[in-house]
Coordinates of C-alpha atoms in Angstrom, one line a residue:
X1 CA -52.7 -24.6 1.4
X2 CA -52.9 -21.3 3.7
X3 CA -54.3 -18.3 3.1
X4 CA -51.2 -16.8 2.7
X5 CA -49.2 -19.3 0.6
X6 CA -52.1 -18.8 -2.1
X7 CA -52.0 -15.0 -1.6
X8 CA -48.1 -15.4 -2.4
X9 CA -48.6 -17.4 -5.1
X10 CA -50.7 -15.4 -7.0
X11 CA -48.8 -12.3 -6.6
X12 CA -46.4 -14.0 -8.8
X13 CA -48.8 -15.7 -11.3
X14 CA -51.6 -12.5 -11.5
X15 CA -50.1 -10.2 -14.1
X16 CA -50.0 -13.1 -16.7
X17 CA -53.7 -14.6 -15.7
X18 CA -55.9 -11.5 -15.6
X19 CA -58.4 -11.0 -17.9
X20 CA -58.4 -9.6 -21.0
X21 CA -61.5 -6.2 -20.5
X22 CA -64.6 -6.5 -22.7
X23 CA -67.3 -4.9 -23.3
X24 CA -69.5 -7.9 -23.4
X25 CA -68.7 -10.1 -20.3
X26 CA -66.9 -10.0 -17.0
X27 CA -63.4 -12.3 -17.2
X28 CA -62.7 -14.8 -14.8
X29 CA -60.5 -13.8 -12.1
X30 CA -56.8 -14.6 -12.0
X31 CA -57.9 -15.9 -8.4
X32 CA -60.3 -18.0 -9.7
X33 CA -58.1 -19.1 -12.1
X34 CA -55.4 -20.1 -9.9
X35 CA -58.2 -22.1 -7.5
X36 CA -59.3 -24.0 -10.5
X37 CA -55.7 -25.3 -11.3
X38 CA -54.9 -26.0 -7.8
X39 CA -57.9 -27.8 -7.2
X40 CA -58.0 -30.0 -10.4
X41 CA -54.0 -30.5 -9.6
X42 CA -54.3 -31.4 -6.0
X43 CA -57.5 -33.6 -6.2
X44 CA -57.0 -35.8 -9.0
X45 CA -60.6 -35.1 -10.3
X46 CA -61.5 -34.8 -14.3
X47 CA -61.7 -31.4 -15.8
X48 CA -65.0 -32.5 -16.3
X49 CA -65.6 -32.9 -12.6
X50 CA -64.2 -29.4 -12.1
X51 CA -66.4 -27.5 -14.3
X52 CA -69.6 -29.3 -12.7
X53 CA -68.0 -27.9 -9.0
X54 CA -66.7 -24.2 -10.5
X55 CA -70.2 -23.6 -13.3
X56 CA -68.0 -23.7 -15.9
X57 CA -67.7 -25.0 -19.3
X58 CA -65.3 -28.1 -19.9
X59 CA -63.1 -26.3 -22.9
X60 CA -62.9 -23.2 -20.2
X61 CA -61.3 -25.3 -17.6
X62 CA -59.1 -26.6 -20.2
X63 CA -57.6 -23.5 -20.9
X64 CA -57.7 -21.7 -17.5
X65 CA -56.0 -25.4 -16.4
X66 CA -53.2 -25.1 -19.8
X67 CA -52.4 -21.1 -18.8
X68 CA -51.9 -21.3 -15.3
X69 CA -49.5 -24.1 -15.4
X70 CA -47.8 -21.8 -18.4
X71 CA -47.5 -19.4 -15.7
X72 CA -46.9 -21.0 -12.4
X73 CA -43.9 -22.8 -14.4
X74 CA -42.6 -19.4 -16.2
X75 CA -42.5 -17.8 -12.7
X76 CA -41.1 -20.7 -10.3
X77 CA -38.8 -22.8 -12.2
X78 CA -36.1 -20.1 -12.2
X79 CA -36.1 -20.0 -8.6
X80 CA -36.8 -24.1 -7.8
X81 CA -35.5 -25.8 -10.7
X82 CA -32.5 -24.3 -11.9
X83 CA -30.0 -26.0 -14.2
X84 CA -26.6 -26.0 -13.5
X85 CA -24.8 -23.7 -15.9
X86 CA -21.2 -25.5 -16.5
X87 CA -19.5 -28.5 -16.1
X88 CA -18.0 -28.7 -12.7
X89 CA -21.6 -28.3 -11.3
X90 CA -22.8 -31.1 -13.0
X91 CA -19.8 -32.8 -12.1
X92 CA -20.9 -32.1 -8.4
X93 CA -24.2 -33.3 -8.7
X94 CA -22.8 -36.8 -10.5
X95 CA -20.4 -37.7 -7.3
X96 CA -23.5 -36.7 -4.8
X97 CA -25.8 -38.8 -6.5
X98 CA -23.3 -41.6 -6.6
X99 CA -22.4 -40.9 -2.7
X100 CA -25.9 -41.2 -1.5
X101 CA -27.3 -43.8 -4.2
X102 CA -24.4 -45.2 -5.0
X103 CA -25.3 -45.0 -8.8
X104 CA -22.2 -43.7 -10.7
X105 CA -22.7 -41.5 -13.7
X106 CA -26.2 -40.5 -12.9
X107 CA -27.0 -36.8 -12.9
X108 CA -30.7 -37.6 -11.1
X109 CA -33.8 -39.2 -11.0
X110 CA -37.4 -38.6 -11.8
X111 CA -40.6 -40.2 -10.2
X112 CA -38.4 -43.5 -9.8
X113 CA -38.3 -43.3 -14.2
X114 CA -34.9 -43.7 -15.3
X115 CA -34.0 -41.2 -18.1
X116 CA -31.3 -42.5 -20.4
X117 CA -29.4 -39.1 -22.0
X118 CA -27.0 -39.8 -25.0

C-alpha cells in the first residue's frame, strides 16, 4: 500500500480510533492501530503472531483488530458497497447478472458461495 493510500485511509478512520487521554498511560495511536489491522488482514498471520511483531498483548490486538474493522466498514461501505434503494435497480442488477453469467434470477455472487434469499 502507498504512503499516500494509508495517509487517506486514516483520515477517514482517525476520529473513531484515537485514544481515549489518561493520566496513567500513553494510548496507541490510531496509526498504529490502522497498521496492525492491515498487517494482520493482508498477511494471513495469527493475532498471536502480530502481537509478537507489534510488542503487544494478544487480547490488545484483538480489540485494536475488532475496532478498526468497525470503523474502516462504518466509513467505506457507504461509498463502495451501496445497496440499491428500490426495485427497478435491483431489477437492473438481475438482467446484468443474467447477461454476463447467464444465471437468471440472481442478484450476485459472493466468494464463488451461492447465497439462497427467500
Amino acid at each position: 500500500m502507498s504512503p499516500e493510500r494509508f495517509d487517506h485511509l486514516l483520515s477517514l478512520v482517525k476520529n473513531d480510533l484515537e485514544p481515549k487521554p489518561s493520566r496513567f498511560r500513553k494510548g496507541i495511536s490510531a496509526e498504529e492501530k490502522l497498521l496492525v489491522t492491515l498487517r494482520y488482514l493482508a498477511t494471513g498471520d495469527s493475532q498471536q503472531s502480530q502481537a509478537f511483531n507489534f510488542q503487544l498483548g494478544i487480547s490488545t490486538i484483538s480489540k485494536i483488530v475488532k475496532a478498526t474493522c468497525e470503523a474502516l466498514w462504518n466509513r467505506l461501505s457507504e461509498v463502495y458497497v451501496k445497496f440499491p434503494s428500490t426495485v427497478e435497480e435491483w431489477r437492473q442488477i438481475t438482467t446484468e447478472f443474467e447477461e454476463e453469467w447467464d444465471f437468471p434470477h440472481v442478484i450476485g455472487a459472493l466468494d464463488g458461495k451461492f447465497i439462497n434469499c427467500i
